[in-house]
């Protein structure tokens, strides 16, 4: 089970300190939300920040591109230290070349799907990805409530993974706290992005350990995984 705090919810005045805090808290990955003001109605960080933070930690950098033109951003983020780069399936017929390009850069390959989008849209790509990111809120902002109607997508993604003998991780992102993370783990998720629910905690190590314990217990209840 992977716990990935989302830097979007951190204290922007102290990015370096916040990265050291999640590293000391024994999180597994750092989730980096990249917003371009077009694909989503918000702006966040660029490659320069990722490059600055890279030497501060050995955490795996999970870069989530919510961008209309990821084609121009793959190399800069890979060069900045991204370990995994995720693009959205809503980009349509540009998706396949993007997945191949990410792979050719030596990064792990992620594919994201928004709540309104049917899970059927990711099926053609499942054997080409390392991670399927199921958005559990509409992308663009932290602190939004979890959309429970997204849970059947996790069950479907887990069933396809089992039936086809595939190895992609199932990541959930948006409104994730201990209760919604447990609900997702029972449905087949194994990678949990949390911004507000983790960075909002003074005792981050305790919060990460508690979330890890909850999802591990919840998943153990699912004999079918
Ligand atoms: C939203 C981002 C999420 C967000 C999660 O578009 O993709 O990663 O930061 O934040 P919380 O956990 O606060 O919903
Ligand atoms: Zn995200």
Coordinates of N, CA and C and ligand atoms in Angstrom, one line a residue:
X1 N 0.9 -1.2 0.0 CA 0.0 0.0 0.0 C 0.9 1.2 0.0
X2 N 0.6 2.1 -0.9 CA 1.4 3.4 -1.1 C 0.6 4.6 -0.6
X3 N 1.3 5.3 0.3 CA 0.7 6.6 0.8 C 1.4 7.7 0.2
X4 N 0.7 8.6 -0.6 CA 1.3 9.7 -1.3 C 0.7 11.1 -1.0
X5 N 1.4 11.8 0.0 CA 0.9 13.1 0.3 C 0.9 14.0 -0.9
X6 N -0.1 14.9 -1.0 CA -0.1 15.8 -2.2 C 0.4 17.2 -1.8
X7 N 1.5 17.6 -2.4 CA 2.1 18.9 -2.0 C 1.2 20.1 -2.2
X8 N 0.1 19.9 -3.0 CA -0.8 21.0 -3.2 C -1.4 21.6 -1.9
X9 N -1.5 20.7 -0.9 CA -2.1 21.1 0.4 C -1.0 21.5 1.4
X10 N 0.2 21.7 1.0 CA 1.3 22.0 2.0 C 1.4 23.5 2.2
X11 N 2.3 23.9 3.1 CA 2.6 25.3 3.3 C 3.5 25.9 2.3
X12 N 3.0 26.7 1.3 CA 3.8 27.1 0.2 C 5.0 28.0 0.6
X13 N 4.9 28.6 1.8 CA 6.0 29.4 2.3 C 7.2 28.6 2.7
X14 N 7.0 27.2 2.9 CA 8.0 26.3 3.4 C 8.1 25.0 2.7
X15 N 8.2 25.1 1.3 CA 8.2 23.8 0.5 C 9.3 22.9 1.0
X16 N 10.5 23.4 1.1 CA 11.6 22.5 1.5 C 11.3 21.8 2.8
X17 N 10.9 22.5 3.8 CA 10.6 22.0 5.1 C 9.5 20.9 5.0
X18 N 8.4 21.2 4.2 CA 7.3 20.3 4.0 C 7.8 19.0 3.4
X19 N 8.7 19.1 2.4 CA 9.2 17.9 1.8 C 10.0 17.0 2.8
X20 N 10.8 17.7 3.6 CA 11.5 17.0 4.6 C 10.6 16.4 5.7
X21 N 9.5 17.1 5.9 CA 8.5 16.6 6.9 C 7.8 15.3 6.4
X22 N 7.4 15.2 5.1 CA 6.8 14.0 4.6 C 7.8 12.9 4.5
X23 N 9.1 13.2 4.2 CA 10.1 12.2 4.2 C 10.3 11.6 5.5
X24 N 10.4 12.5 6.5 CA 10.6 12.0 7.9 C 9.4 11.2 8.4
X25 N 8.2 11.5 7.8 CA 6.9 10.8 8.2 C 6.8 9.5 7.6
X26 N 7.8 9.1 6.8 CA 7.8 7.8 6.2 C 6.7 7.6 5.2
X27 N 6.3 8.7 4.5 CA 5.4 8.5 3.3 C 6.2 7.7 2.2
X28 N 5.5 7.2 1.3 CA 6.1 6.4 0.2 C 6.4 7.3 -1.0
X29 N 5.5 8.1 -1.4 CA 5.6 8.9 -2.6 C 5.3 10.4 -2.3
X30 N 5.7 11.3 -3.1 CA 5.2 12.7 -3.1 C 4.4 12.9 -4.3
X31 N 3.2 13.3 -4.1 CA 2.3 13.6 -5.3 C 2.4 15.0 -5.7
X32 N 2.7 15.3 -6.9 CA 2.9 16.7 -7.4 C 1.8 17.0 -8.5
X33 N 0.9 17.9 -8.1 CA -0.2 18.3 -9.0 C 0.2 19.4 -9.9
X34 N 0.2 19.2 -11.2 CA 0.7 20.2 -12.2 C -0.6 20.7 -12.9
X35 N -1.0 21.9 -12.7 CA -2.2 22.5 -13.2 C -1.8 23.7 -14.1
X36 N -2.5 23.7 -15.3 CA -2.1 24.8 -16.3 C -3.1 25.9 -16.6
X37 N -4.2 25.9 -15.8 CA -5.2 26.9 -16.0 C -6.1 26.7 -17.2
X38 N -5.9 25.6 -17.9 CA -6.7 25.3 -19.1 C -7.4 24.0 -18.9
X39 N -6.7 22.9 -18.7 CA -7.3 21.6 -18.5 C -8.1 21.7 -17.2
X40 N -7.6 22.4 -16.2 CA -8.3 22.7 -15.0 C -8.3 24.2 -14.7
X41 N -9.3 24.7 -14.0 CA -9.3 26.2 -13.7 C -8.5 26.6 -12.5
X42 N -7.2 26.2 -12.5 CA -6.3 26.6 -11.5 C -4.8 26.4 -12.0
X43 N -3.9 27.1 -11.3 CA -2.5 27.0 -11.6 C -1.7 26.5 -10.4
X44 N -0.7 25.7 -10.6 CA 0.1 25.2 -9.5 C 1.6 25.4 -9.7
X45 N 2.3 24.2 -9.9 CA 3.8 24.3 -10.0 C 4.3 24.0 -11.4
X46 N 5.6 24.3 -11.5 CA 6.3 24.0 -12.8 C 7.5 23.1 -12.5
X47 N 8.2 22.7 -13.6 CA 9.4 21.9 -13.5 C 10.5 22.5 -12.6
X48 N 10.6 23.8 -12.5 CA 11.7 24.4 -11.7 C 11.5 24.1 -10.3
X49 N 10.2 24.1 -9.8 CA 10.0 23.7 -8.3 C 10.4 22.2 -8.1
X50 N 10.0 21.4 -9.0 CA 10.3 19.9 -8.9 C 11.8 19.7 -8.8
X51 N 12.5 20.4 -9.7 CA 14.0 20.3 -9.8 C 14.6 20.8 -8.5
X52 N 14.0 21.8 -7.9 CA 14.6 22.4 -6.6 C 14.3 21.4 -5.5
X53 N 13.2 20.7 -5.5 CA 12.9 19.8 -4.4 C 13.6 18.4 -4.5
X54 N 14.0 18.0 -5.8 CA 14.5 16.7 -6.0 C 15.7 16.3 -5.1
X55 N 16.6 17.2 -4.9 CA 17.8 16.8 -4.1 C 17.5 16.7 -2.6
X56 N 16.3 17.1 -2.2 CA 16.0 17.2 -0.8 C 15.5 15.8 -0.2
X57 N 15.1 14.9 -1.1 CA 14.5 13.7 -0.7 C 14.7 12.5 -1.7
X58 N 14.6 11.3 -1.1 CA 14.6 10.1 -2.0 C 13.2 9.6 -2.4
X59 N 12.2 10.4 -1.9 CA 10.8 10.0 -2.1 C 10.6 9.9 -3.6
X60 N 9.7 8.9 -4.0 CA 9.3 8.8 -5.4 C 8.4 9.9 -5.8
X61 N 8.8 10.6 -6.9 CA 8.0 11.8 -7.4 C 6.9 11.3 -8.4
X62 N 5.7 11.5 -7.9 CA 4.5 11.0 -8.7 C 3.9 12.3 -9.3
X63 N 4.2 12.6 -10.5 CA 3.8 13.8 -11.2 C 2.5 13.7 -11.9
X64 N 1.4 14.4 -11.5 CA 0.1 14.4 -12.1 C -0.1 15.6 -13.0
X65 N -0.1 15.3 -14.3 CA -0.2 16.5 -15.3 C -1.7 16.7 -15.6
X66 N -2.3 17.8 -15.1 CA -3.6 18.2 -15.4 C -3.4 19.4 -16.4
X67 N -3.0 19.0 -17.6 CA -2.6 20.0 -18.6 C -3.1 19.7 -20.0
X68 N -3.4 20.8 -20.7 CA -3.9 20.6 -22.1 C -2.8 20.2 -23.0
X69 N -1.6 20.6 -22.8 CA -0.5 20.3 -23.7 C 0.7 19.6 -23.0
X70 N 0.4 18.4 -22.5 CA 1.5 17.7 -21.8 C 2.7 17.3 -22.7
X71 N 2.5 17.3 -24.0 CA 3.5 17.0 -24.9 C 4.8 17.9 -24.7
X72 N 4.6 19.1 -24.3 CA 5.7 20.1 -24.1 C 6.3 20.0 -22.7
X73 N 5.7 19.2 -21.9 CA 6.1 19.2 -20.4 C 6.8 17.9 -20.0
X74 N 6.7 16.8 -20.8 CA 7.2 15.5 -20.4 C 8.7 15.6 -20.1
X75 N 9.5 16.0 -21.1 CA 10.9 16.1 -20.9 C 11.3 17.0 -19.8
X76 N 10.8 18.2 -19.7 CA 11.2 19.1 -18.5 C 10.9 18.4 -17.2
X77 N 9.8 17.8 -17.0 CA 9.5 17.2 -15.7 C 10.3 15.9 -15.4
X78 N 10.6 15.1 -16.5 CA 11.5 14.0 -16.4 C 12.9 14.5 -16.0
X79 N 13.4 15.5 -16.7 CA 14.7 16.0 -16.3 C 14.7 16.6 -14.9
X80 N 13.6 17.1 -14.5 CA 13.5 17.7 -13.1 C 13.5 16.7 -12.0
X81 N 13.3 15.4 -12.4 CA 13.3 14.4 -11.4 C 12.0 13.6 -11.2
X82 N 11.0 13.7 -12.1 CA 9.8 12.9 -12.0 C 10.1 11.4 -12.2
X83 N 9.6 10.6 -11.3 CA 9.7 9.1 -11.4 C 8.6 8.5 -12.2
X84 N 7.4 9.1 -12.0 CA 6.2 8.7 -12.7 C 5.5 9.9 -13.2
X85 N 5.0 9.8 -14.5 CA 4.3 10.9 -15.1 C 2.9 10.4 -15.5
X86 N 1.9 11.1 -15.1 CA 0.5 10.7 -15.4 C -0.2 11.8 -16.3
X87 N -0.8 11.3 -17.4 CA -1.6 12.2 -18.2 C -3.1 11.7 -18.2
X88 N -4.0 12.5 -18.7 CA -5.4 12.2 -18.6 C -5.9 11.6 -19.8
X89 N -6.8 10.6 -19.7 CA -7.4 9.9 -20.8 C -8.3 10.8 -21.6
X90 N -8.8 11.9 -21.0 CA -9.7 12.9 -21.6 C -8.9 13.6 -22.8
X91 N -7.6 13.4 -22.9 CA -6.9 14.0 -24.0 C -7.1 13.3 -25.4
X92 N -7.9 12.2 -25.3 CA -8.4 11.5 -26.5 C -7.3 10.8 -27.3
X93 N -7.2 11.1 -28.6 CA -6.3 10.3 -29.5 C -4.9 10.7 -29.3
X94 N -4.6 11.6 -28.4 CA -3.2 12.0 -28.1 C -2.6 11.1 -27.0
X95 N -3.5 10.3 -26.4 CA -3.0 9.5 -25.2 C -1.9 8.5 -25.6
X96 N -2.1 7.7 -26.6 CA -1.2 6.6 -26.9 C 0.2 7.2 -27.1
X97 N 0.4 8.1 -28.0 CA 1.7 8.7 -28.2 C 2.3 9.3 -26.9
X98 N 1.5 9.8 -26.1 CA 2.0 10.4 -24.8 C 2.5 9.3 -23.9
X99 N 1.8 8.1 -23.8 CA 2.2 7.0 -23.0 C 3.5 6.5 -23.4
X100 N 3.6 6.3 -24.8 CA 4.9 5.8 -25.3 C 6.1 6.8 -25.0
X101 N 5.8 8.1 -25.1 CA 6.8 9.1 -24.9 C 7.3 9.0 -23.5
X102 N 6.4 8.9 -22.5 CA 6.7 8.9 -21.1 C 7.6 7.7 -20.9
X103 N 7.2 6.5 -21.5 CA 8.0 5.3 -21.3 C 9.4 5.5 -21.9
X104 N 9.5 6.1 -23.1 CA 10.8 6.2 -23.8 C 11.7 7.2 -23.0
X105 N 11.1 8.0 -22.1 CA 12.0 8.9 -21.3 C 12.5 8.1 -20.0
X106 N 12.0 6.9 -19.9 CA 12.5 6.1 -18.7 C 11.7 6.3 -17.5
X107 N 10.5 7.0 -17.5 CA 9.7 7.2 -16.4 C 8.6 6.2 -16.3
X108 N 8.0 6.0 -15.1 CA 6.8 5.1 -15.0 C 5.7 5.8 -15.7
X109 N 4.7 5.1 -16.2 CA 3.6 5.6 -17.0 C 2.3 5.6 -16.2
X110 N 1.7 6.7 -16.1 CA 0.4 6.8 -15.4 C -0.7 7.4 -16.3
X111 N -2.0 6.9 -16.1 CA -3.1 7.3 -16.9 C -4.2 7.7 -15.9
X112 N -4.8 8.9 -16.0 CA -5.8 9.4 -15.1 C -7.1 9.5 -15.8
X113 N -8.2 9.3 -15.0 CA -9.6 9.4 -15.5 C -10.4 10.2 -14.5
X114 N -11.2 11.2 -15.1 CA -12.0 12.1 -14.3 C -13.3 11.4 -13.9
X115 N -14.0 11.9 -12.9 CA -15.3 11.3 -12.4 C -16.3 11.1 -13.5
X116 N -16.5 12.1 -14.4 CA -17.6 11.9 -15.4 C -17.3 10.9 -16.5
X117 N -16.0 10.6 -16.7 CA -15.6 9.8 -17.8 C -15.8 8.3 -17.5
X118 N -16.4 7.6 -18.5 CA -16.6 6.1 -18.3 C -15.3 5.4 -18.3
X119 N -15.3 4.4 -17.4 CA -14.1 3.6 -17.2 C -13.7 2.8 -18.4
X120 N -14.6 2.6 -19.3 CA -14.4 1.9 -20.6 C -13.3 2.6 -21.4
X121 N -13.1 3.9 -21.2 CA -12.1 4.7 -22.0 C -10.7 4.3 -21.7
X122 N -10.4 3.7 -20.5 CA -9.0 3.4 -20.2 C -8.7 2.0 -20.7
X123 N -9.7 1.2 -21.0 CA -9.4 -0.3 -21.3 C -8.4 -0.5 -22.4
X124 N -8.3 0.3 -23.5 CA -7.3 0.0 -24.5 C -5.9 0.3 -24.1
X125 N -5.7 0.9 -22.9 CA -4.4 1.3 -22.5 C -3.8 0.5 -21.3
X126 N -4.6 -0.3 -20.8 CA -4.3 -0.9 -19.5 C -3.0 -1.8 -19.5
X127 N -2.7 -2.3 -20.7 CA -1.4 -3.1 -20.8 C -0.2 -2.2 -21.1
X128 N -0.4 -0.9 -21.1 CA 0.7 0.0 -21.4 C 1.0 0.9 -20.3
X129 N 0.4 0.7 -19.1 CA 0.5 1.7 -18.0 C 1.1 0.9 -16.7
X130 N 1.7 1.7 -15.9 CA 2.1 1.2 -14.6 C 1.2 1.6 -13.5
X131 N 0.3 2.7 -13.8 CA -0.6 3.2 -12.8 C -1.8 3.7 -13.4
X132 N -3.0 3.4 -12.8 CA -4.3 4.0 -13.2 C -4.7 4.9 -12.1
X133 N -4.9 6.2 -12.4 CA -5.3 7.2 -11.4 C -6.8 7.4 -11.6
X134 N -7.5 7.0 -10.6 CA -9.0 7.2 -10.6 C -9.3 8.5 -9.8
X135 N -9.6 9.6 -10.5 CA -9.9 10.8 -9.8 C -11.2 10.6 -9.0
X136 N -11.1 10.9 -7.7 CA -12.3 10.8 -6.8 C -12.9 12.1 -6.5
X137 N -12.4 13.2 -7.1 CA -13.0 14.5 -7.2 C -12.8 15.1 -8.6
X138 N -13.5 16.1 -9.0 CA -13.2 16.8 -10.2 C -11.9 17.6 -10.1
X139 N -11.0 17.4 -11.0 CA -9.6 17.9 -10.7 C -9.6 19.4 -10.7
X140 N -8.6 20.0 -10.0 CA -8.4 21.4 -10.0 C -8.2 22.0 -8.7
X141 N -8.7 21.4 -7.6 CA -8.6 22.0 -6.3 C -8.5 20.9 -5.2
X142 N -7.7 21.2 -4.1 CA -7.7 20.3 -3.0 C -8.9 20.6 -2.1
X143 N -9.1 19.8 -1.0 CA -10.1 20.1 0.0 C -11.6 19.8 -0.5
X144 N -11.8 19.1 -1.6 CA -13.1 18.9 -2.1 C -13.7 17.5 -1.5
X145 N -15.0 17.4 -1.4 CA -15.5 16.1 -0.9 C -15.4 15.0 -1.8
X146 N -15.2 13.8 -1.3 CA -15.0 12.5 -2.0 C -16.3 12.2 -2.8
X147 N -16.2 11.8 -4.1 CA -17.3 11.4 -4.9 C -17.5 9.9 -4.8
X148 N -18.4 9.4 -4.0 CA -18.6 7.9 -3.8 C -18.9 7.2 -5.1
X149 N -19.5 7.8 -6.0 CA -19.9 7.2 -7.3 C -18.7 6.7 -8.1
X150 N -17.5 7.1 -7.7 CA -16.3 6.6 -8.4 C -15.8 5.3 -8.0
X151 N -16.4 4.8 -6.8 CA -15.9 3.5 -6.3 C -16.1 2.3 -7.2
X152 N -17.2 2.2 -8.0 CA -17.3 1.0 -8.9 C -16.2 1.0 -10.0
X153 N -15.7 2.2 -10.3 CA -14.6 2.2 -11.3 C -13.4 1.4 -10.7
X154 N -13.1 1.5 -9.4 CA -12.0 0.8 -8.8 C -12.2 -0.7 -8.9
X155 N -13.5 -1.1 -8.6 CA -13.8 -2.5 -8.6 C -13.6 -3.0 -10.1
X156 N -14.0 -2.3 -11.1 CA -13.9 -2.7 -12.4 C -12.4 -2.8 -12.8
X157 N -11.6 -1.7 -12.4 CA -10.2 -1.7 -12.8 C -9.5 -2.9 -12.1
X158 N -9.9 -3.2 -10.9 CA -9.3 -4.4 -10.2 C -9.6 -5.7 -10.9
X159 N -10.9 -5.8 -11.3 CA -11.3 -7.0 -12.0 C -10.6 -7.2 -13.3
X160 N -10.4 -6.1 -14.1 CA -9.7 -6.2 -15.4 C -8.2 -6.6 -15.1
X161 N -7.6 -6.0 -14.1 CA -6.2 -6.3 -13.7 C -6.1 -7.8 -13.4
X162 N -7.0 -8.4 -12.6 CA -7.0 -9.8 -12.3 C -7.2 -10.7 -13.5
X163 N -8.3 -10.4 -14.3 CA -8.6 -11.2 -15.4 C -7.5 -11.2 -16.5
X164 N -6.8 -10.1 -16.7 CA -5.8 -10.0 -17.8 C -4.4 -10.2 -17.2
X165 N -4.3 -10.5 -15.9 CA -2.9 -10.7 -15.4 C -2.0 -9.5 -15.5
X166 N -2.6 -8.3 -15.3 CA -1.8 -7.1 -15.5 C -1.3 -6.6 -14.1
X167 N -0.4 -5.6 -14.1 CA 0.3 -5.2 -12.8 C 0.1 -3.8 -12.5
X168 N -0.7 -3.0 -13.2 CA -0.8 -1.6 -12.9 C -1.3 -1.3 -11.5
X169 N -0.8 -0.3 -10.8 CA -1.4 0.1 -9.5 C -2.7 0.9 -9.8
X170 N -3.5 0.9 -8.7 CA -4.8 1.6 -8.8 C -4.7 2.8 -7.8
X171 N -4.5 4.0 -8.3 CA -4.3 5.2 -7.4 C -5.7 5.9 -7.3
X172 N -6.0 6.5 -6.1 CA -7.1 7.3 -5.9 C -6.7 8.7 -5.4
X173 N -7.4 9.7 -5.9 CA -6.9 11.1 -5.6 C -8.1 12.0 -5.5
X174 N -8.2 12.7 -4.3 CA -9.2 13.7 -4.1 C -10.2 13.3 -3.0
X175 N -10.2 14.1 -1.9 CA -11.1 13.8 -0.8 C -10.7 12.5 -0.1
X176 N -9.5 12.1 -0.1 CA -9.0 10.9 0.5 C -8.7 11.2 2.0
X177 N -9.4 10.5 2.9 CA -9.0 10.6 4.3 C -9.1 9.1 4.8
X178 N -8.9 8.8 6.1 CA -8.9 7.4 6.5 C -10.1 6.6 6.1
X179 N -11.3 7.2 6.2 CA -12.5 6.5 5.9 C -12.7 6.2 4.4
X180 N -12.4 7.3 3.6 CA -12.6 7.1 2.2 C -11.5 6.2 1.6
X181 N -10.3 6.3 2.2 CA -9.2 5.5 1.8 C -9.5 4.0 2.0
X182 N -10.1 3.7 3.2 CA -10.5 2.3 3.5 C -11.5 1.8 2.5
X183 N -12.5 2.7 2.2 CA -13.5 2.3 1.2 C -12.9 2.0 -0.1
X184 N -11.9 2.8 -0.5 CA -11.2 2.6 -1.8 C -10.4 1.3 -1.8
X185 N -9.7 1.0 -0.7 CA -8.9 -0.2 -0.5 C -9.7 -1.4 -0.7
X186 N -10.9 -1.4 -0.1 CA -11.8 -2.5 -0.2 C -12.3 -2.8 -1.6
X187 N -12.3 -1.7 -2.4 CA -12.7 -1.8 -3.8 C -11.5 -2.1 -4.8
X188 N -10.3 -2.2 -4.2 CA -9.2 -2.6 -5.0 C -8.1 -1.6 -5.2
X189 N -8.2 -0.4 -4.6 CA -7.1 0.6 -4.7 C -6.0 0.2 -3.9
X190 N -4.7 0.6 -4.3 CA -3.5 0.3 -3.5 C -2.6 1.5 -3.4
X191 N -3.0 2.7 -3.9 CA -2.1 3.9 -3.9 C -3.0 5.1 -3.5
X192 N -2.7 5.8 -2.5 CA -3.6 6.7 -1.9 C -3.0 8.1 -1.8
X193 N -3.5 9.1 -2.6 CA -3.1 10.5 -2.6 C -3.9 11.2 -1.6
X194 N -3.3 11.9 -0.7 CA -4.1 12.7 0.3 C -3.3 14.0 0.5
X195 N -4.1 15.1 0.4 CA -3.5 16.4 0.6 C -3.9 17.0 2.0
X196 N -5.2 17.5 2.0 CA -5.7 18.1 3.2 C -5.6 17.1 4.4
X197 N -6.0 15.9 4.2 CA -6.1 14.9 5.3 C -4.7 14.6 5.9
X198 N -3.6 14.9 5.2 CA -2.3 14.6 5.8 C -1.5 15.9 6.1
X199 N -1.4 16.8 5.1 CA -0.6 18.0 5.4 C -1.3 18.9 6.5
X200 N -2.6 18.7 6.7 CA -3.3 19.4 7.7 C -3.0 18.9 9.1
X201 N -2.2 17.8 9.2 CA -1.9 17.2 10.5 C -0.6 17.7 11.1
X202 N -0.6 18.1 12.4 CA 0.7 18.4 13.0 C 1.6 17.2 13.1
X203 N 1.0 16.1 13.5 CA 1.8 14.8 13.7 C 1.6 14.0 12.4
X204 N 2.4 14.4 11.4 CA 2.3 13.8 10.1 C 2.6 12.3 10.1
X205 N 3.7 11.9 10.8 CA 4.1 10.5 10.9 C 3.0 9.6 11.4
X206 N 2.3 10.1 12.4 CA 1.1 9.4 13.0 C 0.0 9.2 12.0
X207 N -0.2 10.3 11.3 CA -1.3 10.4 10.3 C -1.0 9.4 9.1
X208 N 0.2 9.4 8.7 CA 0.6 8.5 7.6 C 0.5 7.0 8.0
X209 N 1.0 6.8 9.2 CA 0.9 5.4 9.8 C -0.5 4.9 9.9
X210 N -1.4 5.8 10.4 CA -2.8 5.5 10.6 C -3.5 5.2 9.3
X211 N -3.2 6.0 8.3 CA -3.9 5.8 7.0 C -3.4 4.4 6.4
X212 N -2.1 4.2 6.5 CA -1.5 2.9 6.0 C -2.2 1.7 6.7
X213 N -2.3 1.8 8.1 CA -2.9 0.7 8.8 C -4.4 0.5 8.4
X214 N -5.1 1.6 8.2 CA -6.6 1.5 7.8 C -6.7 0.8 6.4
X215 N -5.9 1.2 5.5 CA -6.0 0.7 4.1 C -5.6 -0.8 4.1
X216 N -4.5 -1.1 4.8 CA -4.0 -2.5 4.9 C -5.1 -3.4 5.5
X217 N -5.7 -3.0 6.6 CA -6.8 -3.8 7.2 C -8.0 -3.9 6.2
X218 N -8.3 -2.8 5.6 CA -9.5 -2.8 4.7 C -9.3 -3.8 3.5
X219 N -8.1 -3.7 3.0 CA -7.7 -4.6 1.8 C -7.7 -6.0 2.2
X220 N -7.2 -6.3 3.4 CA -7.1 -7.7 3.9 C -8.5 -8.3 4.0
X221 N -9.5 -7.4 4.1 CA -10.9 -8.0 4.2 C -11.3 -8.5 2.9
X222 N -10.6 -8.1 1.8 CA -11.1 -8.5 0.5 C -10.3 -9.7 0.0
X223 N -10.9 -10.9 0.1 CA -10.2 -12.1 -0.2 C -9.9 -12.2 -1.7
X224 N -10.7 -11.4 -2.5 CA -10.6 -11.6 -4.0 C -9.5 -10.8 -4.6
X225 N -8.7 -10.1 -3.9 CA -7.7 -9.2 -4.6 C -6.6 -10.0 -5.3
Ligands
LIG1 C1 -6.9 17.7 -7.3 C2 -5.5 17.0 -7.2 C3 -5.4 16.3 -5.9 C4 -5.6 17.2 -4.6 C5 -6.0 16.3 -3.5 O1 -7.1 18.0 -8.7 O2 -5.3 16.1 -8.2 O3 -4.1 15.6 -5.8 O4 -4.4 17.8 -4.3 O5 -6.2 17.1 -2.3 P1 -7.2 16.6 -1.2 O6 -6.7 15.4 -0.6 O7 -7.2 17.8 -0.2 O8 -8.6 16.4 -1.8
LIG2 ZN1 -3.5 14.8 -8.1

